[in-house]
Each structure stands twice: as C-alpha cells, then as structure tokens.
Coordinates of C-alpha atoms and ligand atoms in Angstrom, one line a residue:
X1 CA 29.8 -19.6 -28.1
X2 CA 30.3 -16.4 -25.9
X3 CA 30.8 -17.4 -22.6
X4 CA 27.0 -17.1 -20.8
X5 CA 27.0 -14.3 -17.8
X6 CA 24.7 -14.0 -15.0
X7 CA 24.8 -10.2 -16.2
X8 CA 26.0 -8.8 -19.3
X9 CA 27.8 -5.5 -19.2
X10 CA 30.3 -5.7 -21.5
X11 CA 28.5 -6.2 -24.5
X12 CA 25.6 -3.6 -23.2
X13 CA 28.0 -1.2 -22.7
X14 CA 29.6 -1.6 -26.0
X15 CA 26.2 -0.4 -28.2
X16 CA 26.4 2.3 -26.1
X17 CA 29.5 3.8 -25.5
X18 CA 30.2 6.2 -27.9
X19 CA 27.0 7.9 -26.3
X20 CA 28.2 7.3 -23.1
X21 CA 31.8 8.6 -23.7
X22 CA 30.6 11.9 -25.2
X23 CA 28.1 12.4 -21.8
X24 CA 31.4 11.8 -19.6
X25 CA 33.4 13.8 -21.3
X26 CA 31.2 16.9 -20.8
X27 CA 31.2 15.9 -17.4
X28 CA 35.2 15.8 -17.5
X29 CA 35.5 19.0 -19.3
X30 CA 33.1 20.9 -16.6
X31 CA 34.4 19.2 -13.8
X32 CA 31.1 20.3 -12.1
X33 CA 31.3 16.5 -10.5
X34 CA 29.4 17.0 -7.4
X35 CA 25.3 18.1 -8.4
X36 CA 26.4 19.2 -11.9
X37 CA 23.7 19.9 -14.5
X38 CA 24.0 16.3 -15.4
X39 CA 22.4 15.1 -12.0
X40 CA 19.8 18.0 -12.6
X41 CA 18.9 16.5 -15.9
X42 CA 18.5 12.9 -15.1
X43 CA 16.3 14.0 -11.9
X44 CA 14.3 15.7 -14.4
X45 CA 14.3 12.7 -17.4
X46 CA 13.3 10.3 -14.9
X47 CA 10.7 12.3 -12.9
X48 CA 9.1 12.4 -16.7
X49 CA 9.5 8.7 -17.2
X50 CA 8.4 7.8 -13.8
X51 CA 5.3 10.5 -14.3
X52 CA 6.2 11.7 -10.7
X53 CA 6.5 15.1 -9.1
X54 CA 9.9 14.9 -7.3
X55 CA 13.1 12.3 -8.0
X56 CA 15.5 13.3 -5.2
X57 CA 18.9 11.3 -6.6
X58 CA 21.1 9.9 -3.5
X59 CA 24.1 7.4 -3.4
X60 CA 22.6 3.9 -3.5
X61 CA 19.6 2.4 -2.9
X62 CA 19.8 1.6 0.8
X63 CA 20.2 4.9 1.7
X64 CA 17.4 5.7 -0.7
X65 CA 15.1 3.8 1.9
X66 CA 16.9 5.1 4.9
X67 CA 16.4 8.7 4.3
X68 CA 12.5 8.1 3.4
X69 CA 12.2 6.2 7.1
X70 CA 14.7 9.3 8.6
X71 CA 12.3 11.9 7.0
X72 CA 9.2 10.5 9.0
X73 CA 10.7 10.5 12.1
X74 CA 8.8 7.6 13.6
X75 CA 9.2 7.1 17.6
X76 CA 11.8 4.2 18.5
X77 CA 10.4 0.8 18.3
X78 CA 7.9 1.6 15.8
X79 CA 6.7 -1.3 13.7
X80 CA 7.4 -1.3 10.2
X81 CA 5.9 -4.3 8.6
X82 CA 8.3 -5.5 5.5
X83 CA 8.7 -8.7 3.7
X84 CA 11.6 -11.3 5.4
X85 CA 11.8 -12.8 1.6
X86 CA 13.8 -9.5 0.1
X87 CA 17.1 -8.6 -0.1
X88 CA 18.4 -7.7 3.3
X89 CA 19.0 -3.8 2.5
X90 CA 15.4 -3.6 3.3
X91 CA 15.1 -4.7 6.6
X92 CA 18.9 -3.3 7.5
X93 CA 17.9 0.5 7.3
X94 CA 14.6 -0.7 9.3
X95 CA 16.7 -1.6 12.3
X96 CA 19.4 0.8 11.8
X97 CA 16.7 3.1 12.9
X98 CA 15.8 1.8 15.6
X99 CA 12.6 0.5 14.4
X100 CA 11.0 -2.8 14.8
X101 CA 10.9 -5.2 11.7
X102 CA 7.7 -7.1 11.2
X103 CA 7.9 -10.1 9.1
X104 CA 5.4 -10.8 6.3
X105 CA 4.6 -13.7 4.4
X106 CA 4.8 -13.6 0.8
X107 CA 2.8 -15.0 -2.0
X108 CA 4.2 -18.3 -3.0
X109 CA 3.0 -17.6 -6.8
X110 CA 4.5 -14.0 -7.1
X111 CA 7.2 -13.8 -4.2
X112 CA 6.0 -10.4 -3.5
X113 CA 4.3 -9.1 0.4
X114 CA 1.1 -11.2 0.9
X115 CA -2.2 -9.0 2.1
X116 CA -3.4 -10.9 4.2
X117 CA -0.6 -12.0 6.3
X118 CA 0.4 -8.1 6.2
X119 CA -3.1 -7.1 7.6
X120 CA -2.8 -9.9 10.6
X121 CA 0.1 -8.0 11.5
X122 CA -0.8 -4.6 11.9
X123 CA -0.5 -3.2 15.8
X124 CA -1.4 0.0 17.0
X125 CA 2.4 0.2 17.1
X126 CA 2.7 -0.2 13.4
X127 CA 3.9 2.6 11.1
X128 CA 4.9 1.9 8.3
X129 CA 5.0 -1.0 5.1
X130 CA 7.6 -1.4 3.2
X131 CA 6.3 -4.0 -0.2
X132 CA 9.1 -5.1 -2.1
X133 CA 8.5 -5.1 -6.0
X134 CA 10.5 -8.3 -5.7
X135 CA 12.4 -9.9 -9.1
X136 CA 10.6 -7.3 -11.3
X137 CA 6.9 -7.3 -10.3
X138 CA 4.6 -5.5 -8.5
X139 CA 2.9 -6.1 -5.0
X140 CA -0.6 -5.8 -4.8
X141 CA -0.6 -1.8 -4.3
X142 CA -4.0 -1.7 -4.9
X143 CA -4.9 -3.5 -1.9
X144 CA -2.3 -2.7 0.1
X145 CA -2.5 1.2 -0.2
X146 CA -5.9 0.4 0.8
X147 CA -5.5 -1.2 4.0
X148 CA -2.5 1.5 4.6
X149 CA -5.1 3.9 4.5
X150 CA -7.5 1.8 6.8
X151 CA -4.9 2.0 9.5
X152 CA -3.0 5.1 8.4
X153 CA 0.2 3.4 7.5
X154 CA 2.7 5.1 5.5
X155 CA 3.7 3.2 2.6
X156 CA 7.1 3.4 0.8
X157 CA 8.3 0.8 -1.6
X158 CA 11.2 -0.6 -2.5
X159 CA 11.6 -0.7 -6.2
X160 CA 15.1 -1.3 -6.7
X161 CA 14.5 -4.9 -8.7
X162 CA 11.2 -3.3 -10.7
X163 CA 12.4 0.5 -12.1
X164 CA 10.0 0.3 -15.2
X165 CA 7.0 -1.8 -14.1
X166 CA 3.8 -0.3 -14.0
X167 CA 0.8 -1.5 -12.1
X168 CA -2.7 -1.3 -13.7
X169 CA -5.5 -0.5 -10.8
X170 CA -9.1 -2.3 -11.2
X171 CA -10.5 1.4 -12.6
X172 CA -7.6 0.8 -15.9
X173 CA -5.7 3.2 -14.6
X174 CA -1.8 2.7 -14.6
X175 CA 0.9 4.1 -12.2
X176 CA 4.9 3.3 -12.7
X177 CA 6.2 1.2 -9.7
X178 CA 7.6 3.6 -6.8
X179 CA 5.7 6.2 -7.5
X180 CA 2.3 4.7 -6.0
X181 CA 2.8 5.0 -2.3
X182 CA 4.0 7.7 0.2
X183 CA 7.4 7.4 -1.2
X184 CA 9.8 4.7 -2.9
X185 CA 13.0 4.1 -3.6
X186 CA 15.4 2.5 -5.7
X187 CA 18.8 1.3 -6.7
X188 CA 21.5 1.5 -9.7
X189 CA 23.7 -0.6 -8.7
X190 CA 25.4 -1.5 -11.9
X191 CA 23.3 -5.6 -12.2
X192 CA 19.7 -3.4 -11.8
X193 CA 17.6 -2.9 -14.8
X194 CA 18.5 0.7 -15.3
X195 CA 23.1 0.4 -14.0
X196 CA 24.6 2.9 -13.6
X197 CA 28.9 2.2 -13.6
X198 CA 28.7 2.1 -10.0
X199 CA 26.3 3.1 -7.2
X200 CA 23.7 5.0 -7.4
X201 CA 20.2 5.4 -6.5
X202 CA 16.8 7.3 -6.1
X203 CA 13.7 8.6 -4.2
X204 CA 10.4 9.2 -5.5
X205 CA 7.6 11.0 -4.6
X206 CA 4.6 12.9 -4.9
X207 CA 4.4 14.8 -2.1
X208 CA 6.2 18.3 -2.0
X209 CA 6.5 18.3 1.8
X210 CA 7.9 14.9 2.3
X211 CA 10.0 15.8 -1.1
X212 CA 12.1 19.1 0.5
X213 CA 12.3 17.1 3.9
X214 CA 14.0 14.4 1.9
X215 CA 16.6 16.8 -0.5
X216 CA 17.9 18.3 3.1
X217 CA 18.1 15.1 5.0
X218 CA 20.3 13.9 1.8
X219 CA 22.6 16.7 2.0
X220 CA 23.5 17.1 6.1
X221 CA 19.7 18.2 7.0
X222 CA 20.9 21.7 5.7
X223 CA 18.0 24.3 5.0
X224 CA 20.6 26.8 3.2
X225 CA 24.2 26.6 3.5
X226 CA 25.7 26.1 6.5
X227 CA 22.2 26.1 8.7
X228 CA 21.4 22.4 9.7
X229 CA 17.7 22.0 10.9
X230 CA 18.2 18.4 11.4
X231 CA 20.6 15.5 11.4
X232 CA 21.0 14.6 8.0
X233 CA 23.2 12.3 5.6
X234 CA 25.7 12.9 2.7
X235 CA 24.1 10.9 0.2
X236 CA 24.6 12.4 -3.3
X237 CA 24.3 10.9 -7.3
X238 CA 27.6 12.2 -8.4
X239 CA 27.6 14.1 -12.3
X240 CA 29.3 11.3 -13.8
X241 CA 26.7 8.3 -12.7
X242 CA 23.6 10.9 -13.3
X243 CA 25.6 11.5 -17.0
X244 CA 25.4 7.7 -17.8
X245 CA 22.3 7.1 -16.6
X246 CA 20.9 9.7 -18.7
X247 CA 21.8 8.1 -21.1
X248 CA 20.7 4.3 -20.5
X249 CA 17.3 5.7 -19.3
X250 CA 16.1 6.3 -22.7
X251 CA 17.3 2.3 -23.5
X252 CA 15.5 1.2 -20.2
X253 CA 12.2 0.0 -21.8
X254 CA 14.2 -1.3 -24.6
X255 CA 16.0 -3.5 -22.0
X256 CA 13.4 -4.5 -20.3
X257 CA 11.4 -5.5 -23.5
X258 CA 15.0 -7.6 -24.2
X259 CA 14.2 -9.3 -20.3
X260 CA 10.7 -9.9 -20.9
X261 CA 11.1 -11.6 -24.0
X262 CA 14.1 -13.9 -22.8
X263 CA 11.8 -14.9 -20.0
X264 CA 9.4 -15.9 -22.2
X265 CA 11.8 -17.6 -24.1
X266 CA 12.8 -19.9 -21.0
X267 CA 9.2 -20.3 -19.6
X268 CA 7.8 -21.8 -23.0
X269 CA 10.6 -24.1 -22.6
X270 CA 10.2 -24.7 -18.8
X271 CA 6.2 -24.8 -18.7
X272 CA 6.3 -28.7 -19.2
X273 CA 8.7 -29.6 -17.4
X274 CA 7.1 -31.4 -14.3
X275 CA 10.3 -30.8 -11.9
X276 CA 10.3 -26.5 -12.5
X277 CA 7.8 -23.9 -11.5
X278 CA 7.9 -21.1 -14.1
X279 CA 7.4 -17.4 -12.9
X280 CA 4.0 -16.6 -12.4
X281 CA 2.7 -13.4 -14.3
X282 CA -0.3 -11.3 -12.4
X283 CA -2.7 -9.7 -14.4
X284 CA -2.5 -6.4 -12.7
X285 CA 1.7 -5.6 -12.8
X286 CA 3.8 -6.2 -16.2
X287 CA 6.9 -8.0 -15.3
X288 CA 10.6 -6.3 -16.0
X289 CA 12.8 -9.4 -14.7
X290 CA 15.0 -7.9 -12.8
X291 CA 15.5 -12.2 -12.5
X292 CA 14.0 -14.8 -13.9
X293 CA 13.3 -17.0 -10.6
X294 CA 11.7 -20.9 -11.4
X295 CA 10.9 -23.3 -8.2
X296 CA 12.3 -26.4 -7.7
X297 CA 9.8 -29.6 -7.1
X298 CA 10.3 -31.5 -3.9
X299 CA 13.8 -34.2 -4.6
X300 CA 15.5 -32.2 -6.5
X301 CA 19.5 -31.6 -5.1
X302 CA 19.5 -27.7 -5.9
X303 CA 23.1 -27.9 -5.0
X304 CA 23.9 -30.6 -7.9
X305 CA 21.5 -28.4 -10.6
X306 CA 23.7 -26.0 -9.5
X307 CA 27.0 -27.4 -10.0
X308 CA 26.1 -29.3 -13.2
X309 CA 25.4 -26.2 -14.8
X310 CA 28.5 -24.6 -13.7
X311 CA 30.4 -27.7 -15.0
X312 CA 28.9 -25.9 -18.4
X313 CA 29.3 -22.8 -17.7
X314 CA 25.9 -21.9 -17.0
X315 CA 25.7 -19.8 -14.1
X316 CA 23.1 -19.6 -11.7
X317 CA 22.4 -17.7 -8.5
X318 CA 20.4 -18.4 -5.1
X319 CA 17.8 -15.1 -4.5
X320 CA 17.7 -15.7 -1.3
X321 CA 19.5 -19.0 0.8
X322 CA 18.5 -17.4 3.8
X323 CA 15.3 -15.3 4.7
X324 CA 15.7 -12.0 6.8
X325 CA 13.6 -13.5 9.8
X326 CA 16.3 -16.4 10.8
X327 CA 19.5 -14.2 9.9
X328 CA 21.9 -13.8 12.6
X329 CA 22.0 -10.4 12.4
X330 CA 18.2 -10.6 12.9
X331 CA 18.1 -12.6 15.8
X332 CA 16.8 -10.4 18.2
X333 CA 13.7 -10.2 17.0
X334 CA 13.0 -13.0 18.6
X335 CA 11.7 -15.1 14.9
X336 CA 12.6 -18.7 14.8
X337 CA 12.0 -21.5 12.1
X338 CA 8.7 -22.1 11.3
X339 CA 7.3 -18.7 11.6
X340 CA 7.2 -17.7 7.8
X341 CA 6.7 -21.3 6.3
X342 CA 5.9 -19.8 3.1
X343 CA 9.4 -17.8 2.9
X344 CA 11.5 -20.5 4.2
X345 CA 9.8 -23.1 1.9
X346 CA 10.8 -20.5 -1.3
X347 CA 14.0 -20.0 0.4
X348 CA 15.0 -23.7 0.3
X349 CA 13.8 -24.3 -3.8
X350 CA 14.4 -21.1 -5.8
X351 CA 16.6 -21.1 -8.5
X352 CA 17.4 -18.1 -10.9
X353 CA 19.0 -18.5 -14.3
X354 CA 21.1 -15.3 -16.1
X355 CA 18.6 -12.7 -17.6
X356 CA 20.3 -9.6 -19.4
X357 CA 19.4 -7.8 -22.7
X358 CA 22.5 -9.1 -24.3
X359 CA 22.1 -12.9 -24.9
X360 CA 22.7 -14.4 -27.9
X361 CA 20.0 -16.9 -29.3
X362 CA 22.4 -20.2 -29.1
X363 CA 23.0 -19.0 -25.6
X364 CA 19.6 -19.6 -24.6
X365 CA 19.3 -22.9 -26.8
X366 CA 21.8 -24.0 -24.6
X367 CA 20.8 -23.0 -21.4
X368 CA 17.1 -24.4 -21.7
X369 CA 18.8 -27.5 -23.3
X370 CA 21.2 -28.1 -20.3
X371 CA 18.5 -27.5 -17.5
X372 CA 16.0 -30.3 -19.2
X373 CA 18.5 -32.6 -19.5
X374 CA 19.7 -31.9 -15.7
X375 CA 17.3 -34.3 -14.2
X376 CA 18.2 -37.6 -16.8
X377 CA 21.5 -37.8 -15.9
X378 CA 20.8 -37.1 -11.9
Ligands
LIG401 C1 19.7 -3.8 -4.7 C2 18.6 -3.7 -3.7 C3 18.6 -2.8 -2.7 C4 19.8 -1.9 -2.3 O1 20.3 -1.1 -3.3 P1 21.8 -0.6 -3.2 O2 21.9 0.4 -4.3 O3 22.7 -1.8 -3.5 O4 22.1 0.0 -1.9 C5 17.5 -2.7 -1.8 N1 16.5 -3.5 -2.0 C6 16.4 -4.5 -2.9 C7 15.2 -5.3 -3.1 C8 17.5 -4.6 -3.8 O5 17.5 -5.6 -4.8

C-alpha cells in the first residue's frame, strides 16, 4: 500500500502536469512574471466560476482579509465580531489593525459562527463580522447577512477552507461561498481545495467601489503610477501561481466531488460507532471538506488515538488545540477559560483524518479499519 498522507500532492500533481508544465512554460517563455496575462486570466476564470463581479488576486489569504479590513478604514478599537474556533489568520489581521476581536461561539454540530451568540455581542462599537466557512461549509449567511443589515455591519467572509461551496437561501436561490457578503477572501496555500505550488490568494466582491479601493490598497494604494492616495500593501498573485491555478480551477469541482465522496465513505463507516461524532451536513450549504473533522466522546485519550494511528502510518491532525480567545498572543483581550465553553469543549475532542482527491480505495479500508479497532485494544 501507498503510504497514506494527510494531503496528497504528488499523485494530484502527476494527472496534471503535462497541463501544468505547458501553462509554466508560457509563463517562462514571456517572462511577464509579475501581473502577466496569466494572473488576468485566472482573475477572469474564477470571477466566472465564483459568478462574482470582481476577483482581485493578492499574495495569500491573510492578506486577502487584511486589505478588505484596510479598505474600510474602520476607527481604532472598532469591534469586529469573528469566530475564536478558526484558524488564527483570522483574528491576526483583526488586531494587526488595531481593531478589537470579539469572540463568537460556534455551533457545536457545524463548527461554523453561531447567530445567536453573534447577535448578543453586537455594540454600538461593532463594525464588522467576519463568519468563517470553517472545514468546507457554510455559516448561516442567510441569517447572519440579515442581522448585519439590522445593525449595519459589514460582512466579509473568510472562505479559505470552502472555495467551491455554495449556499442555497430559503427563496432556492444559490450563491458560491465568498461571494455573499460585503467582501470575502480566500487562500491557495498549496493543502486548500483549489493549491496553488505556493502562496497565493483572493478577494471577492460585488461591489465596484470597495473592488478599485481594494486593487490600489494591494498594489502600494497607487491611483496611477507613482501617485499613492493611501497607504497601501504589495500583495500580488505572481504569473506563475495564477498559470497553475488556471489550470486546477477547471478540476476544482472534480476534487471536491473526490472529498465529498471520501467523506461519505468514512461517515457510513463512523455513523455507528458510539465513541465518534461524524460531520454534520446542513441542509442549506453543500459540504467541500476542506477536512473531514469527527468528535471524540467523553474518555477517550485523543493523544493515544493519535499515536496508535501514527504507529500505522495513519496520520491525523488537531484543527484547532487551542482556540483564538485563550492564545497568548490574544491575551489582552482580557478572555479567560470558560468564556466560549462551546469552542473550548470542540477544542479539547476534535480529531481530523487525511481527506484529498487522491486516495486509493485499500487506503481508506484501512484507515476506517484501524480507527474502529482503536478503542478494543485501549
Ligand atoms: C489558510 C487559512 C487562512 C490563511 O491563508 P494563507 O494563504 O495561509 O494566508 C485564513 N483563514 C483560514 C480559515 C484558513 O484556513
């Protein structure tokens, strides 16, 4: 058996690289490597995909979030009300701004930003919410841009784990993820569901103002060359990313079909087994498993599941030890443990197994077979 990866890149890359190499040489032969007609071209495949007005590419998908929050402006101290359970990219640009994190609960079924925590919360200080489309799923946007718009909240969302998913809104009507508030953003760091072969990432938007606010912030707040009407960033998509991710948007859906149908795989296999908690699926956001997350019943010793199943080379990862609210960095907020029981409780009993669009079937036999025999012989 093929050893089992968390990620698998190797053999993704190897269906596609004739493809690939051809788009990279082009880019070689041009050496237009800085905004080339490659990086015009995947804006423009991806606006299409996404169904959105403006894709403004940029260098990763932290930045992606900071230059939406730079582009508003908000007065220091402002409250921007985000999930603690995320990764910490999404709080970091928060604070880096000198705005105030406010921690939200989250949904113990789908991990994502729970609504009514989120509308306790709001202050006449608040500004902003960012929901995180956390693992591959969508937040409730159809209740949250509501209560945004109660309170006049900008909403951007972070969509670097769910470039794909769509939400479906009580009227039938479907919008891709990132593309239904003020602005999102996202990520292709090479593990996302669309990689590029290093960083990467993306804004979306629908809004032509915020849209030509955003594209000068990202290059130096320049309004033509050499004129800077603000204080801006160099955060660019260089040719040779935008050339491969051309290419491996057209497989995206294809990959995520692969992710969907490994996570079934696992959760038929997982649903009776008293000790897990499979991933819940809402009826109102398909599901791209960006990971494929199952909780962990009271007495079980994460830390032995963990190392028995790297005894069989099964690896496993921890998304996330440690929410945002009782990091160190974070401690000046002045949170302490207790205050998101919900979060911390995830925190201390989730558990996610590889997903990819590479796995071969006695891979998976193996895997489910290992994790139900984990607790037997514990
Ligand atoms: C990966 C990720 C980011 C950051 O993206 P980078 O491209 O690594 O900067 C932000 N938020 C979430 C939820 C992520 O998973």
């Amino acid at each position: 058996m093929e050893p089992i990866r968390m990620v698998d890149l190797v053999n993704q890359y190897t269906q596609i690289k004739e493809e690939v190499k051809a788009e990279i040489d082009k880019v070689l032969d041009s050496a237009m490597f800085i905004n080339g007609p490659a990086v015009h071209d995947f804006q423009g495949a991806l606006q299409e995909y996404l169904s959105v007005k403006h894709v403004i590419p940029c260098a990763n998908g932290t930045d992606a979030l900071q230059v939406i929050m730079m582009a508003h402006n908000f007065p220091k101290g402002s409250e921007v009300l985000v999930p603690s359970y995320t990764y910490v990219a999404t709080v970091e640009v928060i604070a880096l701004l000198g705005l105030k994190p406010v921690f939200v609960e989250v949904c113990p079924k789908s991990f994502n930003i729970d609504i009514a925590d989120l509308d306790n919360k709001i202050t006449s200080e608040s500004v902003a919410i960012v929901p995180v489309h956390l693992y591959g799923q969508c937040a409730r946007m159809e209740e949250l841009m509501k209560i945004a718009e109660e309170h006049s909240l900008k909403v951007f969302e972070d969509t670097a784990q769910a470039i794909g998913a769509s939400y479906t809104f009580s009227n039938g009507s479907t919008q891709k993820a990132g593309t239904i508030g003020h602005a999102g953003a996202t990520s292709f760091f090479p593990s996302k569901n669309l990689g590029a072969y290093g960083d990467g990432g993306a804004i979306m938007t629908n809004d032509d103002e915020l849209a030509s606010k955003i594209r000068m912030i990202v290059n130096h707040g320049q309004s033509k060359r050499y004129y800077h009407d603000s204080i801006g960033v160099n955060s660019r998509l260089d040719s040779l990313q935008a050339a491969i991710l051309k290419v491996k948007l057209k497989y995206l859906d294809g990959y995520n079909k692969s992710r969907y149908e490994v996570a079934s795989f696992y959760s038929s296999h997982f649903q009776e087994v008293e000790w897990l908690t499979t991933p819940f699926e809402s009826p109102f956001s398909n599901h791209v498993y960006h990971q494929y997350t199952l909780k962990l019943a009271d007495g079980i010793n994460r830390d032995e599941l963990i190392a028995y199943l790297t005894d069989l080379g099964i690896p496993s990862m921890i998304y996330y030890p440690v929410p945002n609210h009782l990091q160190k960095a974070y401690t000046s907020y002045g949170y302490k443990v207790g205050d998101l029981q919900v979060t911390e409780d995830l925190c201390s009993r989730v558990f996610s197994l590889p997903i990819h669009s590479e796995f071969k079937p006695e891979q998976l036999e193996f895997i489910q077979h290992s994790v139900k025999a984990f607790k037997g012989m514990h």
